[in-house]
Coordinates of C-alpha atoms and ligand atoms in Angstrom, one line a residue:
M1 CA -24.1 -2.7 -21.5
A2 CA -21.5 -1.6 -23.6
D3 CA -17.7 -2.4 -23.0
I4 CA -16.1 0.4 -22.0
I5 CA -12.3 -0.8 -20.9
K6 CA -10.0 1.2 -23.1
L7 CA -5.4 0.1 -23.1
L8 CA -4.7 4.2 -22.7
P9 CA -2.1 5.0 -26.4
D10 CA 1.4 4.3 -25.4
H11 CA 2.3 7.9 -24.2
V12 CA -0.2 8.4 -22.0
A13 CA 0.5 5.2 -20.7
N14 CA 5.0 6.7 -21.1
Q15 CA 3.9 10.0 -18.9
I16 CA 2.0 7.9 -16.4
A17 CA 4.8 6.3 -15.5
A18 CA 7.3 9.0 -16.5
G19 CA 5.6 10.3 -13.1
E20 CA 8.1 7.4 -11.2
V21 CA 11.1 7.5 -12.5
V22 CA 11.5 11.5 -13.8
Q23 CA 10.7 13.3 -10.0
R24 CA 13.2 16.9 -11.1
P25 CA 16.0 16.6 -13.7
A26 CA 18.5 14.9 -11.4
S27 CA 16.5 12.1 -11.6
V28 CA 17.1 12.6 -15.8
V29 CA 20.8 13.1 -14.8
K30 CA 20.7 9.9 -12.8
E31 CA 18.7 7.5 -15.2
L32 CA 22.0 9.2 -18.6
L33 CA 24.8 8.8 -16.7
E34 CA 24.0 5.4 -15.9
N35 CA 23.2 4.2 -19.3
A36 CA 26.3 5.6 -20.5
L37 CA 28.3 3.8 -17.3
D38 CA 26.6 0.7 -18.0
A39 CA 27.4 1.6 -22.1
G40 CA 31.3 0.9 -21.5
A41 CA 32.0 5.0 -21.3
S42 CA 35.3 5.7 -20.4
E43 CA 35.1 9.5 -20.4
I44 CA 31.1 10.7 -19.7
T45 CA 30.4 15.0 -20.4
L46 CA 27.4 16.0 -18.6
V47 CA 26.4 19.7 -19.1
I48 CA 23.8 21.4 -18.0
K49 CA 21.5 24.2 -17.9
E50 CA 19.6 26.4 -15.7
A51 CA 19.6 23.4 -13.3
G52 CA 18.6 21.2 -16.0
K53 CA 15.3 22.7 -16.9
I54 CA 16.6 23.7 -20.4
L55 CA 19.1 21.0 -20.8
V56 CA 20.6 18.6 -20.0
Q57 CA 23.1 16.4 -22.0
V58 CA 24.9 13.9 -21.7
I59 CA 28.1 12.5 -23.8
D60 CA 29.2 9.1 -23.9
N61 CA 31.9 7.4 -25.5
G62 CA 30.2 3.8 -24.8
M63 CA 29.8 1.5 -27.6
G64 CA 27.1 3.2 -29.1
M65 CA 23.7 2.0 -30.6
S66 CA 23.0 0.8 -34.0
N67 CA 20.4 3.0 -36.0
A68 CA 17.8 0.5 -35.0
D69 CA 18.5 0.0 -31.1
A70 CA 18.2 4.4 -31.5
R71 CA 14.8 4.0 -32.6
L72 CA 14.5 1.3 -30.1
C73 CA 15.5 2.0 -27.3
F74 CA 12.8 4.7 -26.2
E75 CA 10.1 2.1 -26.3
R76 CA 8.9 1.5 -23.0
H77 CA 10.5 -3.1 -21.9
A78 CA 13.9 -1.7 -24.6
T79 CA 16.0 -3.2 -22.4
S80 CA 19.3 -5.1 -23.9
K81 CA 20.2 -5.9 -20.3
I82 CA 18.1 -8.7 -19.7
T83 CA 16.1 -10.9 -22.0
S84 CA 14.4 -12.8 -18.7
A85 CA 13.6 -12.7 -15.7
E86 CA 16.3 -14.5 -14.7
D87 CA 18.7 -12.3 -16.0
L88 CA 18.5 -10.2 -12.9
F89 CA 19.8 -12.6 -10.6
S90 CA 23.2 -11.6 -12.2
L91 CA 23.0 -8.3 -13.2
H92 CA 25.8 -6.0 -13.7
T93 CA 24.2 -2.8 -15.0
K94 CA 23.1 -0.1 -13.4
G95 CA 19.3 -0.4 -15.5
F96 CA 17.1 -3.2 -16.9
R97 CA 14.0 -1.5 -16.4
G98 CA 14.3 -0.2 -19.9
E99 CA 11.8 2.5 -19.1
A100 CA 14.5 5.8 -18.3
L101 CA 14.0 6.7 -22.2
A102 CA 10.7 5.6 -23.0
S103 CA 9.7 8.1 -19.8
I104 CA 12.4 10.9 -20.5
A105 CA 10.7 11.1 -23.9
A106 CA 7.2 10.9 -23.0
I107 CA 7.7 14.5 -20.9
A108 CA 10.7 16.2 -22.6
H109 CA 12.3 17.2 -26.2
V110 CA 15.2 14.4 -26.4
E111 CA 17.5 14.6 -29.0
L112 CA 20.0 10.7 -29.7
K113 CA 22.9 10.9 -31.3
T114 CA 25.0 7.8 -31.3
R115 CA 26.6 5.7 -33.4
T116 CA 29.4 1.8 -32.8
E117 CA 32.3 1.5 -33.8
T118 CA 32.0 -0.5 -36.1
S119 CA 29.2 1.4 -38.4
E120 CA 29.8 3.9 -40.6
V121 CA 27.6 6.7 -39.6
G122 CA 26.0 8.2 -37.1
T123 CA 21.4 8.2 -36.7
K124 CA 20.0 11.0 -35.0
I125 CA 16.7 10.5 -33.3
S126 CA 14.7 13.9 -32.4
I127 CA 11.6 13.2 -29.6
E128 CA 8.4 15.3 -28.3
G129 CA 5.9 14.0 -26.2
S130 CA 7.0 10.3 -27.2
Q131 CA 6.5 11.3 -30.8
V132 CA 9.3 10.8 -33.4
I133 CA 9.7 14.3 -35.2
E134 CA 12.7 13.2 -37.4
Q135 CA 15.5 10.7 -37.4
E136 CA 18.2 11.3 -40.2
S137 CA 21.8 10.0 -40.7
V138 CA 24.5 12.7 -38.5
V139 CA 28.3 12.1 -38.9
S140 CA 29.6 11.7 -35.3
L141 CA 32.2 9.7 -32.8
T142 CA 31.5 6.5 -31.7
G143 CA 29.0 6.8 -28.3
T144 CA 26.3 8.5 -27.2
T145 CA 25.3 11.8 -27.2
I146 CA 21.7 12.5 -25.3
S147 CA 19.8 16.2 -24.9
V148 CA 17.2 16.5 -22.8
K149 CA 15.4 20.0 -23.6
N150 CA 12.6 21.4 -21.7
L151 CA 12.1 18.9 -19.5
F152 CA 8.1 18.6 -18.4
Y153 CA 6.8 21.0 -20.9
N154 CA 3.4 19.0 -21.3
I155 CA 2.9 19.0 -18.2
P156 CA 3.4 22.4 -16.5
A157 CA 2.0 21.2 -13.2
R158 CA 5.6 19.1 -13.2
R159 CA 7.3 22.0 -14.6
N160 CA 5.7 24.5 -11.5
F161 CA 6.8 21.9 -9.1
L162 CA 9.9 22.6 -9.4
K163 CA 12.0 24.5 -7.0
S164 CA 14.5 27.2 -6.9
N165 CA 17.9 26.5 -9.8
T166 CA 19.7 26.1 -6.3
V167 CA 17.7 23.5 -5.2
E168 CA 17.3 21.7 -8.6
T169 CA 21.6 22.5 -8.8
R170 CA 22.4 20.9 -5.7
H171 CA 19.8 17.5 -6.7
I172 CA 21.4 17.1 -9.5
I173 CA 25.6 18.1 -7.9
D174 CA 24.6 14.9 -5.6
E175 CA 23.7 12.7 -8.1
F176 CA 26.5 13.4 -9.7
H177 CA 28.7 12.6 -6.7
R178 CA 27.0 8.8 -6.2
V179 CA 28.4 8.5 -9.4
V180 CA 31.2 9.8 -10.1
L181 CA 32.5 8.4 -7.0
A182 CA 31.3 4.9 -7.8
H183 CA 33.6 5.0 -10.7
P184 CA 37.0 6.7 -10.3
Q185 CA 38.2 5.0 -13.3
V186 CA 36.4 6.8 -15.9
S187 CA 36.5 10.0 -15.9
F188 CA 33.6 12.9 -15.7
T189 CA 33.6 16.5 -16.5
M190 CA 30.0 18.7 -15.4
L191 CA 29.5 21.6 -17.5
A192 CA 26.5 24.1 -15.8
N193 CA 24.9 27.5 -17.5
G194 CA 29.0 27.1 -20.3
S195 CA 30.9 27.1 -16.9
D196 CA 32.8 24.2 -15.4
V197 CA 31.8 22.3 -12.1
F198 CA 33.9 18.9 -12.1
K199 CA 37.2 17.8 -13.9
L200 CA 37.3 14.7 -13.0
P201 CA 40.8 13.2 -14.3
E202 CA 40.4 8.7 -14.5
S203 CA 42.5 8.2 -10.7
N204 CA 41.7 5.7 -8.2
L205 CA 39.4 6.7 -5.4
R206 CA 40.8 8.7 -2.2
Q207 CA 42.3 10.8 -5.4
R208 CA 38.8 11.0 -6.7
I209 CA 37.5 12.3 -3.5
V210 CA 40.1 14.8 -3.2
N211 CA 39.0 16.1 -6.6
V212 CA 35.5 16.2 -5.7
F213 CA 35.6 17.7 -1.8
G214 CA 38.5 19.3 -2.7
A215 CA 42.6 19.2 -1.7
K216 CA 41.6 19.4 2.2
S217 CA 40.3 16.7 2.4
N218 CA 43.1 14.8 1.6
E219 CA 44.1 14.9 5.3
K220 CA 41.1 14.1 7.2
L221 CA 39.8 10.6 5.1
V222 CA 40.5 7.8 7.5
P223 CA 41.0 4.5 5.2
V224 CA 38.4 1.5 6.0
S225 CA 38.9 -2.7 5.5
E226 CA 38.4 -4.7 6.4
E227 CA 36.6 -8.8 4.4
T228 CA 35.0 -11.7 6.2
E229 CA 33.1 -14.2 4.3
I230 CA 30.0 -12.1 4.5
I231 CA 31.0 -8.8 3.8
K232 CA 34.2 -7.0 2.1
I233 CA 34.3 -3.5 2.9
N234 CA 36.6 -0.3 1.5
G235 CA 36.9 3.0 1.4
F236 CA 37.1 6.5 3.6
V237 CA 35.2 7.7 7.2
L238 CA 36.3 11.4 7.9
K239 CA 38.6 11.6 11.3
P240 CA 36.3 12.6 13.7
D241 CA 37.0 16.1 14.2
F242 CA 35.5 17.0 10.9
A243 CA 32.0 15.8 11.5
K244 CA 30.1 18.0 10.8
K245 CA 26.3 19.9 12.3
G246 CA 23.4 18.4 9.4
R247 CA 23.4 15.2 6.8
G248 CA 26.1 15.4 4.1
G249 CA 28.9 14.2 3.1
Q250 CA 27.4 9.9 3.9
F251 CA 27.8 7.4 1.0
F252 CA 27.3 3.9 1.2
F253 CA 28.5 1.9 -1.8
V254 CA 25.9 -1.5 -2.1
N255 CA 27.7 -3.4 -5.0
N256 CA 28.9 0.4 -6.4
R257 CA 25.2 1.2 -5.9
F258 CA 24.6 4.4 -4.2
I259 CA 22.3 3.7 -0.5
K260 CA 20.6 4.7 1.3
S261 CA 20.1 2.8 4.7
P262 CA 19.4 4.7 7.8
Y263 CA 20.3 1.1 10.1
L264 CA 24.3 0.8 8.8
H265 CA 24.3 4.9 9.1
H266 CA 23.8 3.9 12.6
A267 CA 26.4 1.6 13.0
V268 CA 28.7 4.3 11.8
L269 CA 28.2 6.8 14.0
S270 CA 27.8 4.0 17.0
A271 CA 31.7 3.9 15.9
F272 CA 32.5 7.1 16.0
E273 CA 30.6 6.9 19.0
G274 CA 32.5 9.6 22.3
L275 CA 34.7 10.6 19.3
I276 CA 32.3 13.4 17.9
K277 CA 30.6 17.0 19.1
E278 CA 26.3 15.9 20.1
G279 CA 24.3 16.9 17.5
T280 CA 27.7 16.6 14.0
T281 CA 27.2 13.5 12.0
P282 CA 30.2 11.5 10.6
G283 CA 31.3 11.7 6.7
Y284 CA 32.1 8.8 5.3
F285 CA 32.3 6.6 1.6
L286 CA 31.8 3.0 2.5
F287 CA 31.8 0.3 -0.7
L288 CA 30.8 -2.8 1.5
D289 CA 30.4 -5.7 -1.1
V290 CA 27.7 -8.5 -0.3
D291 CA 26.5 -11.8 -2.7
P292 CA 23.6 -10.1 -4.8
K293 CA 22.0 -12.7 -4.1
S294 CA 21.6 -11.9 -0.2
I295 CA 19.8 -8.1 -0.7
D296 CA 16.8 -7.1 -2.2
I297 CA 17.1 -3.8 -3.9
N298 CA 14.2 -2.2 -4.4
I299 CA 13.4 -2.5 -7.9
H300 CA 11.6 0.8 -7.9
P301 CA 14.2 2.9 -9.8
T302 CA 13.9 6.1 -7.4
K303 CA 14.4 4.2 -4.8
T304 CA 18.2 3.9 -2.6
E305 CA 16.0 1.9 0.0
I306 CA 17.7 -1.7 0.2
K307 CA 17.4 -4.3 2.9
F308 CA 20.2 -7.3 3.8
D309 CA 19.8 -10.6 5.0
D310 CA 21.9 -10.1 7.8
E311 CA 21.4 -6.6 9.1
Q312 CA 22.6 -8.0 12.2
A313 CA 25.6 -8.9 11.4
L314 CA 26.1 -6.5 9.4
Y315 CA 26.5 -3.5 12.0
A316 CA 28.6 -5.1 14.1
I317 CA 30.6 -6.1 11.2
L318 CA 30.7 -2.4 10.1
R319 CA 30.9 -1.1 13.6
S320 CA 33.9 -3.3 14.3
T321 CA 36.2 -1.8 11.5
I322 CA 35.5 2.0 12.0
K323 CA 36.3 1.5 15.0
H324 CA 39.2 -0.9 14.8
S325 CA 40.4 2.0 11.8
L326 CA 39.6 5.2 13.3
G327 CA 42.3 3.2 16.6
Q328 CA 44.5 2.8 14.5
F329 CA 45.8 6.0 13.1
S330 CA 45.5 6.8 16.7
I331 CA 42.7 9.0 16.7
G332 CA 40.9 9.4 20.0
P333 CA 38.4 10.5 21.5
V334 CA 38.9 15.4 21.4
L335 CA 38.2 17.3 24.2
D336 CA 36.0 20.4 23.9
F337 CA 35.6 22.3 26.6
N338 CA 33.1 25.2 24.6
R339 CA 30.6 22.9 24.9
E340 CA 27.7 23.6 26.9
A341 CA 27.2 20.8 30.0
E342 CA 23.8 20.5 29.0
L343 CA 25.4 18.7 25.5
D344 CA 28.1 17.2 27.2
T345 CA 25.5 14.7 28.1
P346 CA 25.7 11.1 27.0
Y347 CA 24.9 8.5 26.1
D348 CA 23.9 5.8 29.3
Y349 CA 23.0 9.4 31.1
N350 CA 19.5 6.2 31.8
K351 CA 21.7 4.9 34.0
K352 CA 21.8 8.3 36.3
S353 CA 20.1 9.7 38.3
P354 CA 19.3 13.2 37.9
V355 CA 21.1 16.6 39.3
A356 CA 21.6 19.1 40.2
P357 CA 22.4 22.0 37.4
I358 CA 19.3 21.7 34.8
I359 CA 16.9 21.0 38.1
D360 CA 18.4 24.5 39.4
V361 CA 17.6 26.3 35.8
D362 CA 13.7 24.4 36.3
K363 CA 12.7 26.0 39.2
E364 CA 14.0 28.9 38.6
F365 CA 11.3 28.4 35.7
N366 CA 7.8 27.6 35.9
P367 CA 4.9 29.4 34.7
F368 CA 2.7 26.8 34.9
Q369 CA 2.4 25.7 37.9
K370 CA -0.1 28.6 39.4
E371 CA -2.3 28.3 36.5
S372 CA -2.5 24.2 36.6
T373 CA -3.6 24.2 39.8
K374 CA -6.4 26.1 38.5
G375 CA -7.7 23.0 36.5
R376 CA -8.4 23.0 32.4
G377 CA -10.6 25.1 31.8
A378 CA -9.1 28.4 33.9
V379 CA -5.4 27.7 31.7
P380 CA -5.3 30.5 28.7
Y381 CA -4.5 27.8 26.1
Q382 CA -1.7 28.6 25.1
K383 CA 0.1 28.1 28.8
E384 CA -2.3 25.4 29.2
K385 CA -0.3 23.6 25.8
G386 CA 3.1 23.7 27.4
A387 CA 2.2 22.4 30.9
S388 CA 0.3 19.6 29.7
W389 CA 2.6 19.3 26.5
E390 CA 5.7 19.2 28.4
S391 CA 4.5 16.8 30.6
L392 CA 4.4 14.4 27.7
Y393 CA 8.4 13.2 27.2
V394 CA 8.4 12.8 30.7
G395 CA 10.4 10.0 31.5
L396 CA 9.1 8.1 27.7
N397 CA 10.2 5.8 25.8
E398 CA 11.5 6.8 22.0
G399 CA 11.9 3.4 20.5
F400 CA 11.5 4.7 17.2
G401 CA 13.6 2.7 15.0
S402 CA 16.6 1.0 15.8
V403 CA 18.7 4.8 16.3
P404 CA 18.6 5.4 20.5
R405 CA 17.6 8.3 22.0
S406 CA 20.6 11.5 21.7
A407 CA 21.7 12.6 24.6
N408 CA 19.6 15.3 24.3
E409 CA 16.3 14.7 23.8
S410 CA 17.6 11.8 27.5
A411 CA 17.9 15.1 29.0
N412 CA 15.5 17.1 27.7
S413 CA 13.3 13.5 29.5
V414 CA 15.0 14.1 32.4
E415 CA 14.8 17.4 32.8
M416 CA 10.3 17.2 32.3
H417 CA 10.5 14.8 35.2
F418 CA 11.2 17.3 38.0
E419 CA 9.1 20.1 36.6
S420 CA 6.7 17.2 36.4
D421 CA 6.8 16.3 39.4
E422 CA 5.1 19.5 40.3
V423 CA 2.5 19.3 37.8
T424 CA 1.2 16.5 36.5
G425 CA -1.7 14.7 38.4
T426 CA -3.6 18.3 39.0
L427 CA -3.5 18.9 35.3
F428 CA -4.8 16.6 34.6
D429 CA -6.5 14.1 37.4
D430 CA -9.5 16.1 36.0
E431 CA -13.1 14.0 36.7
S432 CA -15.3 15.2 34.5
E433 CA -12.3 13.7 31.4
A434 CA -12.6 10.7 33.0
A435 CA -16.4 10.0 31.9
G436 CA -16.8 10.7 28.1
Q437 CA -14.7 8.7 25.0
T438 CA -12.1 6.3 25.6
T439 CA -9.0 6.4 23.3
F440 CA -6.0 4.0 22.4
Q441 CA -3.1 4.0 20.8
L442 CA -1.6 1.7 18.0
Q443 CA 2.1 0.3 17.5
K444 CA 3.0 4.2 20.2
K445 CA 1.7 6.2 16.9
Y446 CA -1.5 6.5 16.8
I447 CA -4.6 7.2 18.2
I448 CA -8.2 5.5 17.8
S449 CA -11.5 6.8 19.3
P450 CA -14.4 5.4 19.3
I451 CA -16.7 8.1 16.8
K452 CA -20.3 7.4 16.2
S453 CA -20.3 6.5 13.1
G454 CA -17.2 4.0 13.8
L455 CA -13.5 4.5 14.6
M456 CA -11.5 7.4 14.3
I457 CA -7.3 6.8 13.1
I458 CA -5.8 10.0 14.5
H459 CA -1.1 9.7 13.7
Q460 CA 0.0 11.2 17.1
H461 CA 2.9 13.3 15.6
L462 CA 1.1 14.9 12.3
A463 CA -1.5 15.8 15.2
H464 CA 0.6 17.5 17.3
Q465 CA 2.6 18.6 14.1
R466 CA -0.8 20.5 13.7
V467 CA -1.8 21.8 17.1
L468 CA 2.0 23.6 17.6
Y469 CA 1.9 24.9 13.0
E470 CA -1.2 26.9 14.1
E471 CA 0.3 28.0 17.7
L472 CA 3.3 28.6 16.4
L473 CA 1.6 30.9 12.8
K474 CA -0.3 32.3 14.9
N475 CA 2.3 33.8 17.5
I476 CA 4.3 34.9 14.6
T477 CA 2.2 36.8 13.3
V478 CA 0.0 38.1 16.0
Q479 CA 3.6 38.2 18.3
E480 CA 2.3 37.9 22.1
A481 CA 4.7 34.9 22.1
V482 CA 5.6 34.2 26.2
S483 CA 8.5 33.4 26.1
Q484 CA 11.2 31.7 29.0
Q485 CA 14.7 33.5 30.1
L486 CA 17.3 31.6 30.5
L487 CA 19.0 31.7 34.1
F488 CA 22.1 31.6 32.1
P489 CA 22.2 32.5 28.2
L490 CA 22.3 29.4 26.2
C491 CA 25.8 30.2 23.0
F492 CA 26.8 28.3 20.3
N493 CA 28.8 28.9 17.6
L494 CA 26.9 28.4 13.9
A495 CA 28.8 28.6 10.1
K496 CA 28.5 32.5 9.4
P497 CA 25.8 31.9 6.3
D498 CA 24.0 30.1 9.3
V499 CA 24.0 33.5 11.8
E500 CA 23.2 35.0 9.0
I501 CA 19.6 33.3 8.2
L502 CA 18.7 33.4 11.8
K503 CA 19.2 37.2 11.8
K504 CA 17.1 37.0 8.5
I505 CA 13.9 35.9 10.8
Q506 CA 15.6 37.5 14.0
E507 CA 11.4 39.5 14.1
Q508 CA 9.9 36.2 13.8
L509 CA 12.2 33.6 15.8
E510 CA 11.4 36.5 18.6
H511 CA 7.3 36.9 18.5
T512 CA 7.6 33.1 18.6
G513 CA 9.5 33.1 22.2
F514 CA 13.3 33.4 21.9
V515 CA 15.5 37.1 23.0
F516 CA 19.0 37.0 21.0
A517 CA 21.1 38.4 23.1
A518 CA 23.7 38.4 20.2
L519 CA 23.6 37.0 16.1
K520 CA 26.8 37.8 14.7
D521 CA 29.1 36.8 12.9
D522 CA 29.2 33.3 13.6
I523 CA 27.9 33.7 17.3
V524 CA 24.6 33.0 18.5
E525 CA 23.3 33.8 22.2
I526 CA 20.3 32.9 23.0
E527 CA 18.9 34.6 26.9
G528 CA 14.6 33.6 25.7
I529 CA 12.9 30.6 24.4
P530 CA 9.9 29.6 23.5
V531 CA 7.8 27.7 26.8
T532 CA 7.0 25.1 24.7
V533 CA 10.1 24.5 23.8
A534 CA 13.4 22.1 25.9
E535 CA 16.4 24.5 26.2
S536 CA 18.3 20.9 25.4
Q537 CA 16.0 20.8 22.1
I538 CA 17.2 24.7 20.5
E539 CA 19.9 24.0 19.1
K540 CA 18.2 21.1 17.3
I541 CA 15.1 23.3 16.0
L542 CA 17.1 26.5 14.8
E543 CA 20.3 23.9 13.3
Q544 CA 16.4 22.1 11.5
L545 CA 14.8 25.3 10.7
I546 CA 18.7 26.4 8.5
N547 CA 18.7 24.0 6.4
D548 CA 14.7 24.2 6.1
I549 CA 14.9 28.0 4.7
R550 CA 17.9 26.6 2.8
E551 CA 16.5 24.2 0.9
E552 CA 13.0 26.6 0.7
V553 CA 14.4 29.7 -0.4
P554 CA 11.1 31.6 0.2
D555 CA 10.6 35.0 -0.4
A556 CA 9.6 37.4 2.3
G557 CA 6.1 37.4 3.9
F558 CA 3.8 35.0 4.6
S559 CA 5.6 31.9 2.9
Q560 CA 8.9 33.0 5.4
N561 CA 6.5 32.8 8.2
D562 CA 4.5 29.5 7.7
L563 CA 7.9 27.7 6.5
L564 CA 9.3 28.9 10.1
A565 CA 5.7 27.3 11.4
K566 CA 6.3 24.1 9.6
S567 CA 9.9 23.8 9.7
M568 CA 10.3 24.5 14.0
A569 CA 6.7 23.3 14.4
K570 CA 8.7 19.5 13.0
S571 CA 11.2 19.3 15.5
M572 CA 9.2 19.7 18.1
A573 CA 6.5 17.6 17.3
I574 CA 5.6 14.6 20.0
K575 CA 7.7 11.8 17.7
T576 CA 5.6 8.2 17.0
G577 CA 7.1 5.7 19.5
V578 CA 6.7 8.1 22.2
S579 CA 4.0 6.4 24.4
L580 CA 1.1 8.3 25.5
S581 CA -0.8 7.9 28.6
R582 CA -5.3 8.1 28.2
E583 CA -4.3 12.1 29.0
E584 CA -2.4 12.7 28.0
R585 CA -3.6 11.4 24.4
E586 CA -7.4 12.9 25.2
H587 CA -6.1 16.0 25.5
L588 CA -4.1 16.3 22.2
V589 CA -7.1 15.2 20.0
N590 CA -8.8 18.1 22.6
Q591 CA -6.6 20.3 20.5
L592 CA -6.4 19.1 17.7
F593 CA -10.4 19.5 17.8
A594 CA -9.4 23.0 18.4
C595 CA -7.2 23.8 15.0
K596 CA -8.4 25.6 12.2
E597 CA -8.3 22.4 10.7
P598 CA -7.7 19.4 12.0
S599 CA -7.1 17.0 9.0
F600 CA -3.8 17.4 7.1
A601 CA -0.9 18.7 8.8
P602 CA 1.1 20.9 7.9
N603 CA 2.5 18.8 4.8
N604 CA -0.4 18.5 3.6
R605 CA 0.0 14.7 4.6
A606 CA -4.4 13.7 6.6
V607 CA -4.0 13.7 10.6
L608 CA -6.8 11.2 10.3
I609 CA -8.8 9.1 8.8
T610 CA -12.0 7.6 10.1
M611 CA -13.9 4.2 9.2
D612 CA -17.7 3.7 8.9
V613 CA -19.9 0.6 10.6
N614 CA -20.6 -0.2 7.7
D615 CA -17.6 -0.6 6.8
F616 CA -16.9 -3.1 9.4
D617 CA -20.1 -4.6 8.9
K618 CA -19.3 -5.6 4.5
K619 CA -16.0 -7.5 6.1
F620 CA -18.3 -9.5 8.6
L621 CA -20.5 -11.0 5.6
Ligands
ADP701 P1 17.9 0.5 -19.4 O1 18.8 0.8 -18.6 O2 16.6 -0.4 -17.9 O3 18.1 -1.0 -20.6 P2 17.2 2.7 -21.0 O4 15.9 2.4 -20.7 O5 17.8 3.6 -19.9 O6 16.5 1.8 -19.9 O7 18.2 2.8 -21.4 C1 16.9 1.5 -23.0 C2 18.2 1.4 -24.1 O8 18.3 1.7 -24.3 C3 19.3 0.5 -23.0 O9 19.6 -1.1 -22.9 C4 20.6 0.9 -24.1 O10 20.5 -0.9 -25.2 C5 20.3 1.8 -24.5 N1 20.6 2.6 -24.1 C6 20.6 3.4 -23.4 N2 21.3 5.0 -23.5 C7 22.9 4.4 -23.8 C8 23.5 4.7 -23.9 N3 24.6 6.5 -23.4 N4 24.6 3.7 -24.9 C9 24.7 3.0 -25.9 N5 22.6 2.1 -25.5 C10 22.2 3.0 -24.2
MG702 MG1 19.2 2.8 -18.1

């Protein structure tokens, strides 16, 4: 047989690699800003046009590049930052893989102008899709200017995949924030479509935060500082009163690199426990310095995750440091009389016995009691689903990750418990069930079931999302959802623009079972909710929905219904980490296969996989 293996041409390899490094204009912004910092710049300007889709330009006064380097920097694995693998352990630069510029040049029109201090003239290079179009000597200042135009011009699929300008600009600003907060000693300017967005002079961290987030932030900052053998902590947390709904304003930097760490985030949250309202998140700017040998930063350029050797100790130190800071600034618990009693549930609610008020409410509402006793066959599909799924939450431990259940969820399961006392048993003790299939649960995440050809593995959270999604979508379009009337209307406040968003989708929400008594200014008052949802989840679901809508900027019509159903299904779906009884598993599987599209979750992730016995056989050869 003839040889068939060929090496991919460089420009193809670069294009493939580019997909990893460059997801959106914000990725280009990050890479270019980091290169400018690595080049020792003290002044950096970022210019964007059309959310970076037309232009991302970074101008720096750093060390610049020689004529030869200017050409070389676009080659893959071209880097001045390491020469051997050992260097990896003593890195002080942001980049080192030498892939960013090669990747960017493969998928955009790039122009580079650069000059080192010692050379008289600078170099200008134009590259399109990895091909050098032009190289010439030019007069220029010391430093580097890189312009990246028409990103993804040669990959239309990626270009089409980009979100609206609002969304892409926000991603860019997020990256910009992460860089400028970590480098207050460098002055930054950002221009978007010709006008100034940020002008940040060289300063200290506090001033930098104030310059970025506005003068009012100054009084919100509580300094945090601690030094132990394994970690040095510096920075600020925001006073508890300024904790906000949803994410945003949380920054961890480890060795001056922005990272995400749900684990450490939780340490901060736990330091604020009792000081902030349920469902709100405190803001923070925390700089952690640790021995580089004690961490494992995933060296993938777009990843921001990190692993620490001594995670638990760091958790404890961080938590107590922040508690101490909050205490020092005598920030005591805040009393808030507007809170719904139900939302006030403390973390240790589990230890207490369930109490009357919630039960009273639920006694009024029990639309399933009658139907459920008739057995499964006689129950209308939708309602049966409501009842059985509610019982799923009974006394379950959400052991997912290290994050304990929120008070809301605890309240929820207690509430459900009462209900299920009356309904379960009759619902599932159906003898016809006993024959038939067996299912198992794996790691509180997958449902495993033998099938004729082998084995089927179902992702429980995604499966439930699919079930809820189809049901919600049907309700929104066919408009026949059942609503559960609340004895006491649910009342809470949201930001005015958020209430506006709800108003726009009020009609669709009502089709899912919501009944709004008021939606005006910052007030949301709800009289009825979908039967499949617990009252305590409502606020969270609506907030998630508002967030999702803001992210997506959908047009009216179908896509909006779709988004709404997707978002609600996601918030409502049973989570990974929840154990399911045999009946619950089988019920979910049955519901899944009653769906139009059981194989995929609404976000197109696979819901299930099958494994053929033949595959097993091969393993035993
Ligand atoms: P990396 O940053 O991982 O080394 P890049 O592809 O981002 O890889 O950059 C390749 C090389 O180009 C860098 O190592 C550096 O030598 C040079 N370079 C890139 N941007 C600049 C800049 N703004 N100023 C000076 N040199 C730069
Ligand atoms: Mg780089």
